[in-house]
PDB file of C-alpha atoms in Angstrom:
ATOM      1  CA  MET A   1       0.000   0.000   0.000  1.00 83.00           C
ATOM      2  CA  LEU A   2       2.906   2.331   0.722  1.00 85.00           C
ATOM      3  CA  GLY A   3       4.034   1.917  -2.910  1.00 91.00           C
ATOM      4  CA  TRP A   4       0.581   3.029  -4.074  1.00 89.00           C
ATOM      5  CA  PHE A   5       0.774   6.195  -1.970  1.00 91.00           C
ATOM      6  CA  TRP A   6       4.302   6.912  -3.227  1.00 93.00           C
ATOM      7  CA  GLY A   7       3.073   6.448  -6.790  1.00 92.00           C
ATOM      8  CA  CYS A   8       0.298   9.021  -6.264  1.00 90.00           C
ATOM      9  CA  LEU A   9       2.697  11.489  -4.679  1.00 91.00           C
ATOM     10  CA  VAL A  10       5.348  11.116  -7.387  1.00 93.00           C
ATOM     11  CA  PHE A  11       2.719  11.304 -10.173  1.00 90.00           C
ATOM     12  CA  GLY A  12       1.335  14.542  -8.731  1.00 86.00           C
ATOM     13  CA  VAL A  13       4.731  16.162  -8.348  1.00 88.00           C
ATOM     14  CA  LEU A  14       5.853  15.116 -11.832  1.00 88.00           C
ATOM     15  CA  PHE A  15       2.584  16.288 -13.357  1.00 83.00           C
ATOM     16  CA  ALA A  16       2.998  19.669 -11.641  1.00 79.00           C
ATOM     17  CA  LEU A  17       6.564  20.004 -12.945  1.00 79.00           C
ATOM     18  CA  VAL A  18       5.593  19.017 -16.487  1.00 78.00           C
ATOM     19  CA  THR A  19       2.649  21.425 -16.381  1.00 72.00           C
ATOM     20  CA  VAL A  20       4.849  24.297 -15.255  1.00 68.00           C
ATOM     21  CA  LEU A  21       7.655  23.557 -17.705  1.00 71.00           C
ATOM     22  CA  VAL A  22       5.730  22.620 -20.857  1.00 68.00           C
ATOM     23  CA  GLY A  23       2.122  23.421 -19.972  1.00 61.00           C
ATOM     24  CA  ASP A  24       1.570  25.912 -22.783  1.00 56.00           C
ATOM     25  CA  LEU A  25       3.167  23.648 -25.378  1.00 60.00           C
ATOM     26  CA  LEU A  26       1.191  20.642 -24.176  1.00 59.00           C
ATOM     27  CA  GLY A  27      -2.044  22.649 -24.048  1.00 56.00           C
ATOM     28  CA  ASP A  28      -1.576  23.849 -27.630  1.00 57.00           C
ATOM     29  CA  ALA A  29      -0.698  20.347 -28.837  1.00 58.00           C
ATOM     30  CA  LEU A  30      -3.788  18.806 -27.256  1.00 56.00           C
ATOM     31  CA  GLY A  31      -5.973  21.522 -28.796  1.00 54.00           C
ATOM     32  CA  GLY A  32      -8.694  21.649 -26.128  1.00 56.00           C
ATOM     33  CA  LEU A  33      -8.950  17.870 -25.725  1.00 56.00           C
ATOM     34  CA  PHE A  34     -10.057  18.263 -22.111  1.00 54.00           C
ATOM     35  CA  ASP A  35     -12.473  21.159 -22.622  1.00 55.00           C
ATOM     36  CA  PHE A  36     -15.401  18.863 -21.840  1.00 55.00           C
ATOM     37  CA  LEU A  37     -14.191  18.832 -18.226  1.00 53.00           C
ATOM     38  CA  SER A  38     -15.767  22.179 -17.496  1.00 56.00           C
ATOM     39  CA  ALA A  39     -16.777  21.494 -13.891  1.00 62.00           C
ATOM     40  CA  ASP A  40     -14.364  23.083 -11.425  1.00 64.00           C
ATOM     41  CA  ALA A  41     -13.864  19.801  -9.543  1.00 62.00           C
ATOM     42  CA  PHE A  42     -12.524  18.125 -12.710  1.00 67.00           C
ATOM     43  CA  GLN A  43      -9.873  20.702 -13.529  1.00 73.00           C
ATOM     44  CA  PRO A  44      -6.451  19.035 -13.898  1.00 74.00           C
ATOM     45  CA  MET A  45      -5.019  21.265 -11.163  1.00 80.00           C
ATOM     46  CA  VAL A  46      -7.698  20.140  -8.717  1.00 83.00           C
ATOM     47  CA  LEU A  47      -7.469  16.452  -9.578  1.00 83.00           C
ATOM     48  CA  THR A  48      -3.684  16.228  -9.499  1.00 86.00           C
ATOM     49  CA  GLY A  49      -3.556  18.343  -6.344  1.00 89.00           C
ATOM     50  CA  ALA A  50      -5.985  15.974  -4.639  1.00 90.00           C
ATOM     51  CA  VAL A  51      -4.072  12.881  -5.845  1.00 91.00           C
ATOM     52  CA  THR A  52      -0.785  14.363  -4.642  1.00 93.00           C
ATOM     53  CA  VAL A  53      -2.186  15.190  -1.204  1.00 94.00           C
ATOM     54  CA  PHE A  54      -3.811  11.734  -1.058  1.00 94.00           C
ATOM     55  CA  GLY A  55      -0.413  10.124  -1.676  1.00 94.00           C
ATOM     56  CA  GLY A  56       1.445  12.333   0.788  1.00 94.00           C
ATOM     57  CA  ALA A  57      -1.171  11.933   3.508  1.00 95.00           C
ATOM     58  CA  GLY A  58      -1.200   8.158   2.953  1.00 94.00           C
ATOM     59  CA  ILE A  59       2.586   8.000   3.391  1.00 94.00           C
ATOM     60  CA  LEU A  60       2.455  10.105   6.559  1.00 95.00           C
ATOM     61  CA  LEU A  61      -0.454   8.178   8.075  1.00 95.00           C
ATOM     62  CA  THR A  62       1.185   4.823   7.289  1.00 93.00           C
ATOM     63  CA  ARG A  63       4.547   5.752   8.760  1.00 93.00           C
ATOM     64  CA  TYR A  64       3.543   7.833  11.773  1.00 93.00           C
ATOM     65  CA  THR A  65       0.289   6.321  13.022  1.00 93.00           C
ATOM     66  CA  ALA A  66      -0.884   2.913  14.095  1.00 92.00           C
ATOM     67  CA  LEU A  67      -4.060   3.096  12.009  1.00 93.00           C
ATOM     68  CA  ALA A  68      -5.360   0.075  10.130  1.00 94.00           C
ATOM     69  CA  PRO A  69      -4.821   0.143   6.344  1.00 92.00           C
ATOM     70  CA  GLY A  70      -8.506   0.884   5.690  1.00 93.00           C
ATOM     71  CA  SER A  71      -8.413   3.847   8.056  1.00 94.00           C
ATOM     72  CA  VAL A  72      -5.237   5.115   6.401  1.00 94.00           C
ATOM     73  CA  VAL A  73      -6.932   5.026   2.974  1.00 94.00           C
ATOM     74  CA  LEU A  74     -10.020   6.800   4.376  1.00 96.00           C
ATOM     75  CA  GLY A  75      -7.893   9.449   6.099  1.00 95.00           C
ATOM     76  CA  ALA A  76      -5.754  10.011   3.011  1.00 95.00           C
ATOM     77  CA  GLY A  77      -8.901  10.155   0.869  1.00 94.00           C
ATOM     78  CA  ALA A  78     -10.434  12.733   3.190  1.00 96.00           C
ATOM     79  CA  ALA A  79      -7.240  14.813   3.027  1.00 96.00           C
ATOM     80  CA  GLY A  80      -7.266  14.592  -0.789  1.00 94.00           C
ATOM     81  CA  VAL A  81     -10.923  15.636  -1.023  1.00 94.00           C
ATOM     82  CA  LEU A  82     -10.402  18.520   1.435  1.00 96.00           C
ATOM     83  CA  SER A  83      -7.404  19.749  -0.534  1.00 94.00           C
ATOM     84  CA  GLY A  84      -9.422  19.556  -3.758  1.00 90.00           C
ATOM     85  CA  VAL A  85     -12.201  21.623  -2.197  1.00 92.00           C
ATOM     86  CA  ALA A  86      -9.633  24.110  -0.896  1.00 93.00           C
ATOM     87  CA  ILE A  87      -8.079  24.432  -4.375  1.00 90.00           C
ATOM     88  CA  VAL A  88     -11.484  24.926  -6.023  1.00 88.00           C
ATOM     89  CA  TYR A  89     -12.694  27.577  -3.569  1.00 91.00           C
ATOM     90  CA  GLY A  90      -9.326  29.133  -2.792  1.00 90.00           C
ATOM     91  CA  TYR A  91      -7.883  29.350  -6.294  1.00 86.00           C
ATOM     92  CA  VAL A  92      -9.990  28.167  -9.247  1.00 81.00           C
ATOM     93  CA  LYS A  93     -13.213  30.074  -8.501  1.00 84.00           C
ATOM     94  CA  PRO A  94     -11.487  33.356  -7.533  1.00 85.00           C
ATOM     95  CA  MET A  95      -9.358  33.195 -10.706  1.00 80.00           C
ATOM     96  CA  ARG A  96     -12.453  32.758 -12.879  1.00 77.00           C
ATOM     97  CA  ARG A  97     -13.844  36.018 -11.497  1.00 76.00           C
ATOM     98  CA  MET A  98     -10.706  38.015 -12.270  1.00 75.00           C
ATOM     99  CA  GLU A  99     -10.609  40.200 -15.337  1.00 62.00           C
ATOM    100  CA  THR A 100      -8.031  38.992 -17.817  1.00 59.00           C
ATOM    101  CA  SER A 101      -8.484  41.463 -20.611  1.00 63.00           C
ATOM    102  CA  VAL A 102      -5.582  43.661 -21.644  1.00 66.00           C
ATOM    103  CA  GLY A 103      -7.796  45.608 -24.027  1.00 71.00           C
ATOM    104  CA  TYR A 104      -8.868  49.193 -23.577  1.00 77.00           C
ATOM    105  CA  SER A 105     -10.904  51.783 -25.383  1.00 82.00           C
ATOM    106  CA  LEU A 106      -9.885  55.359 -26.159  1.00 85.00           C
ATOM    107  CA  ALA A 107     -12.449  56.547 -23.585  1.00 86.00           C
ATOM    108  CA  ASP A 108     -10.462  54.627 -20.931  1.00 84.00           C
ATOM    109  CA  LEU A 109      -7.461  56.877 -21.594  1.00 89.00           C
ATOM    110  CA  LYS A 110      -9.219  59.955 -20.182  1.00 92.00           C
ATOM    111  CA  GLY A 111      -7.289  61.120 -17.111  1.00 91.00           C
ATOM    112  CA  ARG A 112      -4.154  59.131 -17.995  1.00 91.00           C
ATOM    113  CA  ILE A 113      -0.728  60.720 -17.959  1.00 92.00           C
ATOM    114  CA  GLY A 114       1.506  60.372 -20.987  1.00 93.00           C
ATOM    115  CA  GLU A 115       4.482  61.852 -22.773  1.00 95.00           C
ATOM    116  CA  VAL A 116       4.629  63.679 -26.087  1.00 96.00           C
ATOM    117  CA  LEU A 117       6.531  61.672 -28.706  1.00 95.00           C
ATOM    118  CA  VAL A 118       5.865  63.737 -31.832  1.00 95.00           C
ATOM    119  CA  PRO A 119       5.567  67.458 -31.015  1.00 95.00           C
ATOM    120  CA  VAL A 120       1.997  68.733 -30.870  1.00 95.00           C
ATOM    121  CA  PRO A 121       1.657  72.086 -32.684  1.00 95.00           C
ATOM    122  CA  ALA A 122      -0.722  74.761 -31.398  1.00 92.00           C
ATOM    123  CA  ALA A 123      -3.175  74.063 -34.231  1.00 91.00           C
ATOM    124  CA  GLY A 124      -2.534  70.511 -35.336  1.00 93.00           C
ATOM    125  CA  TYR A 125      -1.799  66.978 -34.311  1.00 95.00           C
ATOM    126  CA  GLY A 126       1.092  65.159 -32.720  1.00 95.00           C
ATOM    127  CA  GLU A 127       1.556  61.865 -30.944  1.00 96.00           C
ATOM    128  CA  VAL A 128       1.633  60.855 -27.287  1.00 96.00           C
ATOM    129  CA  LEU A 129       2.769  57.677 -25.525  1.00 95.00           C
ATOM    130  CA  ILE A 130       0.446  56.395 -22.773  1.00 92.00           C
ATOM    131  CA  ARG A 131       0.496  53.279 -20.588  1.00 85.00           C
ATOM    132  CA  ALA A 132      -2.743  51.360 -21.051  1.00 79.00           C
ATOM    133  CA  GLY A 133      -4.024  47.806 -20.999  1.00 68.00           C
ATOM    134  CA  GLY A 134      -0.845  46.178 -19.696  1.00 71.00           C
ATOM    135  CA  GLY A 135       1.411  47.937 -22.203  1.00 80.00           C
ATOM    136  CA  VAL A 136       2.028  51.235 -23.903  1.00 86.00           C
ATOM    137  CA  THR A 137       0.187  52.822 -26.811  1.00 89.00           C
ATOM    138  CA  ASN A 138       0.921  55.666 -29.196  1.00 92.00           C
ATOM    139  CA  GLN A 139      -2.102  57.833 -29.959  1.00 93.00           C
ATOM    140  CA  ILE A 140      -2.844  60.903 -32.070  1.00 95.00           C
ATOM    141  CA  ALA A 141      -3.200  63.968 -29.867  1.00 95.00           C
ATOM    142  CA  ALA A 142      -4.064  67.644 -30.067  1.00 95.00           C
ATOM    143  CA  SER A 143      -3.526  70.380 -27.511  1.00 95.00           C
ATOM    144  CA  LEU A 144      -6.699  71.308 -25.618  1.00 93.00           C
ATOM    145  CA  GLU A 145      -5.482  74.897 -25.006  1.00 93.00           C
ATOM    146  CA  GLN A 146      -4.014  75.202 -28.548  1.00 93.00           C
ATOM    147  CA  GLU A 147      -0.483  75.582 -27.205  1.00 94.00           C
ATOM    148  CA  GLU A 148       2.616  73.949 -28.643  1.00 95.00           C
ATOM    149  CA  LEU A 149       3.802  70.869 -26.752  1.00 94.00           C
ATOM    150  CA  PRO A 150       7.394  69.784 -27.532  1.00 94.00           C
ATOM    151  CA  SER A 151       8.648  66.171 -27.397  1.00 94.00           C
ATOM    152  CA  GLY A 152       9.193  64.875 -23.884  1.00 93.00           C
ATOM    153  CA  THR A 153       6.478  67.045 -22.326  1.00 93.00           C
ATOM    154  CA  ARG A 154       4.359  65.223 -19.765  1.00 94.00           C
ATOM    155  CA  VAL A 155       0.667  65.591 -20.543  1.00 95.00           C
ATOM    156  CA  VAL A 156      -2.688  64.471 -19.185  1.00 94.00           C
ATOM    157  CA  VAL A 157      -5.557  63.319 -21.382  1.00 94.00           C
ATOM    158  CA  VAL A 158      -8.481  65.669 -20.717  1.00 94.00           C
ATOM    159  CA  GLU A 159     -10.928  64.545 -23.374  1.00 93.00           C
ATOM    160  CA  VAL A 160     -11.304  62.133 -26.278  1.00 93.00           C
ATOM    161  CA  LYS A 161     -13.005  63.462 -29.436  1.00 92.00           C
ATOM    162  CA  GLU A 162     -13.395  61.673 -32.757  1.00 91.00           C
ATOM    163  CA  GLY A 163     -10.462  59.322 -32.121  1.00 89.00           C
ATOM    164  CA  THR A 164      -8.108  62.109 -31.014  1.00 93.00           C
ATOM    165  CA  LEU A 165      -6.833  62.644 -27.494  1.00 94.00           C
ATOM    166  CA  LEU A 166      -7.120  66.230 -26.324  1.00 95.00           C
ATOM    167  CA  VAL A 167      -4.222  66.728 -23.951  1.00 96.00           C
ATOM    168  CA  SER A 168      -3.010  69.419 -21.626  1.00 94.00           C
ATOM    169  CA  LYS A 169       0.467  70.039 -20.242  1.00 93.00           C
ATOM    170  CA  LEU A 170       0.829  68.392 -16.844  1.00 88.00           C
ATOM    171  CA  GLU A 171       1.675  70.988 -14.242  1.00 82.00           C
ATOM    172  CA  GLU A 172       3.698  69.390 -11.486  1.00 73.00           C
ATOM    173  CA  LEU A 173       3.463  70.918  -8.040  1.00 66.00           C
ATOM    174  CA  ASP A 174       6.707  71.761  -6.282  1.00 59.00           C
ATOM    175  CA  SER A 175       7.026  69.971  -2.945  1.00 53.00           C
TER     176      SER A 175
END
């Protein structure tokens, strides 16, 4: 029985290592083969986590208690199920609720601080660099006050009109 528990523990650890090291490659190669397992309890992370804890708990209960083999299997099974529930409610469900989009709309840029890349003339268009959506974006900009804004000037987006950011020079307060 101890060999069975060791097998579960080693399988779980190896599966975790393979998943971390080549998980993306393996996922792309399988092409959604396991998509039918949509229930949270059947996620590979939950199942292998429960099997790993089952194996580890079985080893510990066998070596350090005087429980009968049936009790050891029940105790290890209970530990595996509890760990699976903990993984589902502590990790899988909260991660499903998190926003994963890196997209943004021009309206989201209102109030953002950026830097002038291509000088903005008093009556014309230039270009600004703004951090948005997990990266940076270059956008067409015009001066709200119709003043010239040279390259390197820090600006704030005041308004977005017809795909153009209307920006104003950022006045920094002296401390």
